[in-house]
């Protein structure tokens, strides 16, 4: 019987093993003989009793068990385990929790090569090999979405404001938080399609409080809240602590700055300015939403738009008509393709948007427009369809009006970037 | 595994407790100090069952404290490598699941969960076989084998496996479904 055959092997291998301890303390060797007789009885009793047992275990009992046959490939996983327990130095040590190897239980020898995943458990560290394996294994019908919660899903402020049912007061942190409209529906609809993570540069306790507000029953963000202390680099967010392959992660954030290494996965979203103090913080002198006594529209706000975009990307990614293998599809390619369609067919000339002394192709707005599929040019000619300008008096602007081309302000390009669709030019007149 | 052993400890007592109930105060202090602690050699002290002997007290130089050597009997719990335990699952995630057997927390990583059980995410994350006959979720009882232990000052942490024969779910709270 396998149980009896394994125990004499293990009892000699380590000092904190119970059998060795007993031997040492009692000077008797009764522990090895008893399991031998009982195990055969156990086998018969098991087949009669109704215990919840895996079918695989019952099949393995019929396999001949002599010690040497353990190395046969018939029951590969059992042989791997027994060889690991007799020779712990063959274990690949995929990761460590509280200093113990996950697979063989050996104490860790720290060489600093693992990635600390303290948002899952405070003492968990995984080796890079294991992270890759987990990422590769998880390509089921889910993409991964990481969302920055501050200013994206909600906004926190330190003052007092009108009470509202999406407004929460956090006594412990003396803050008032407003949830962005549509956020609960967004989470509910996105969760069957995506595995969601919260990734924020705030402190861990703040991040957990916010996750609790967004997700009171802890369904969406269970063990998936990443905070500043989990980032491996200062001031930069990275996907190395996310257990998902880079080709299937979509990032939603309001700033591009912190995602320098993963710009291709990023969808930039509009900030949610509900409280007046946040407008001041970012240097805007417009009125915040609470000052204007209104709120973002539920069905047409930024979250609703992003949800539609995400659904679209998800649909393309899992399109059964594509003949490429699921594991080789890359969501970054899909994002690029979708973005290219937004301003497809537009040719844009810029006027008084940036100084003519700088290289035009380096400008932020130029690059955004090109990402959105538009062609950009410095000079006007007959193929130009749009002129982007801040001033109606410039030569290019007057040319546009004369030739009945669209004259829009730079916010039109930004709006196309946020909403992922071509906006009506009439709304962005200079 | 539980043991009933005899241990000795030097207890220091403040002079304000001296009086007719000195012994009781000493035993109460012993219980408060020792029960619930953990050591590498003995494991968790679960309960003190009796006091064998209290030796002569020695007054410390410089302070008025008195040190009594106390011999007592107690029940201790110590997990061993290779031991089979029943535990209750407390948390399930992609990396494996956490289970508790009394004061001991055990982690079973997904490497040591049989390959036919897969992690299902959702509002009740669980590991389940492809034919859904066996399921491990929060509050399930499982029988597992310890393969490594680590003793901290206040707790003992173990790594376990359910990949061997006769290990796995004993009782599933959601089994009726």
GROMACS .gro file of N, CA and C in nm, chain A residues 387-392 401 405-412 423-430:
model
   69
  387UNK      N    1  -0.875   7.124  -3.943
  387UNK     CA    2  -0.768   7.211  -3.893
  387UNK      C    3  -0.793   7.228  -3.744
  388UNK      N    4  -0.692   7.195  -3.665
  388UNK     CA    5  -0.705   7.209  -3.520
  388UNK      C    6  -0.633   7.336  -3.480
  389UNK      N    7  -0.707   7.426  -3.418
  389UNK     CA    8  -0.645   7.554  -3.385
  389UNK      C    9  -0.703   7.608  -3.256
  390UNK      N   10  -0.629   7.699  -3.193
  390UNK     CA   11  -0.681   7.765  -3.074
  390UNK      C   12  -0.730   7.904  -3.106
  391UNK      N   13  -0.715   7.944  -3.229
  391UNK     CA   14  -0.743   8.084  -3.263
  391UNK      C   15  -0.805   8.088  -3.403
  392UNK      N   16  -0.911   8.165  -3.418
  392UNK     CA   17  -0.976   8.170  -3.550
  392UNK      C   18  -0.903   8.262  -3.646
  401UNK      N   19  -1.197   7.782  -4.298
  401UNK     CA   20  -1.334   7.835  -4.311
  401UNK      C   21  -1.366   7.860  -4.458
  405UNK      N   22  -1.356   7.340  -4.454
  405UNK     CA   23  -1.302   7.227  -4.378
  405UNK      C   24  -1.343   7.245  -4.233
  406UNK      N   25  -1.333   7.142  -4.154
  406UNK     CA   26  -1.370   7.151  -4.013
  406UNK      C   27  -1.264   7.227  -3.935
  407UNK      N   28  -1.307   7.326  -3.859
  407UNK     CA   29  -1.214   7.398  -3.773
  407UNK      C   30  -1.252   7.367  -3.629
  408UNK      N   31  -1.163   7.299  -3.560
  408UNK     CA   32  -1.196   7.256  -3.423
  408UNK      C   33  -1.083   7.293  -3.329
  409UNK      N   34  -1.115   7.297  -3.199
  409UNK     CA   35  -1.007   7.324  -3.103
  409UNK      C   36  -0.944   7.192  -3.057
  410UNK      N   37  -0.827   7.200  -2.994
  410UNK     CA   38  -0.753   7.077  -2.961
  410UNK      C   39  -0.832   6.980  -2.874
  411UNK      N   40  -0.931   7.030  -2.803
  411UNK     CA   41  -1.008   6.942  -2.717
  411UNK      C   42  -1.086   6.838  -2.797
  412UNK      N   43  -1.105   6.864  -2.924
  412UNK     CA   44  -1.173   6.766  -3.008
  412UNK      C   45  -1.090   6.638  -3.019
  423UNK      N   46  -1.594   6.265  -3.235
  423UNK     CA   47  -1.694   6.354  -3.180
  423UNK      C   48  -1.747   6.447  -3.287
  424UNK      N   49  -1.861   6.502  -3.256
  424UNK     CA   50  -1.918   6.599  -3.352
  424UNK      C   51  -1.835   6.725  -3.352
  425UNK      N   52  -1.792   6.764  -3.467
  425UNK     CA   53  -1.703   6.879  -3.476
  425UNK      C   54  -1.772   7.007  -3.431
  426UNK      N   55  -1.902   7.013  -3.443
  426UNK     CA   56  -1.973   7.135  -3.405
  426UNK      C   57  -1.963   7.164  -3.256
  427UNK      N   58  -1.937   7.059  -3.176
  427UNK     CA   59  -1.929   7.082  -3.032
  427UNK      C   60  -1.797   7.143  -2.992
  428UNK      N   61  -1.701   7.147  -3.083
  428UNK     CA   62  -1.568   7.191  -3.045
  428UNK      C   63  -1.521   7.307  -3.131
  429UNK      N   64  -1.612   7.398  -3.153
  429UNK     CA   65  -1.577   7.513  -3.236
  429UNK      C   66  -1.479   7.601  -3.162
  430UNK      N   67  -1.392   7.663  -3.238
  430UNK     CA   68  -1.291   7.747  -3.174
  430UNK      C   69  -1.356   7.875  -3.123
   0.00000   0.00000   0.00000
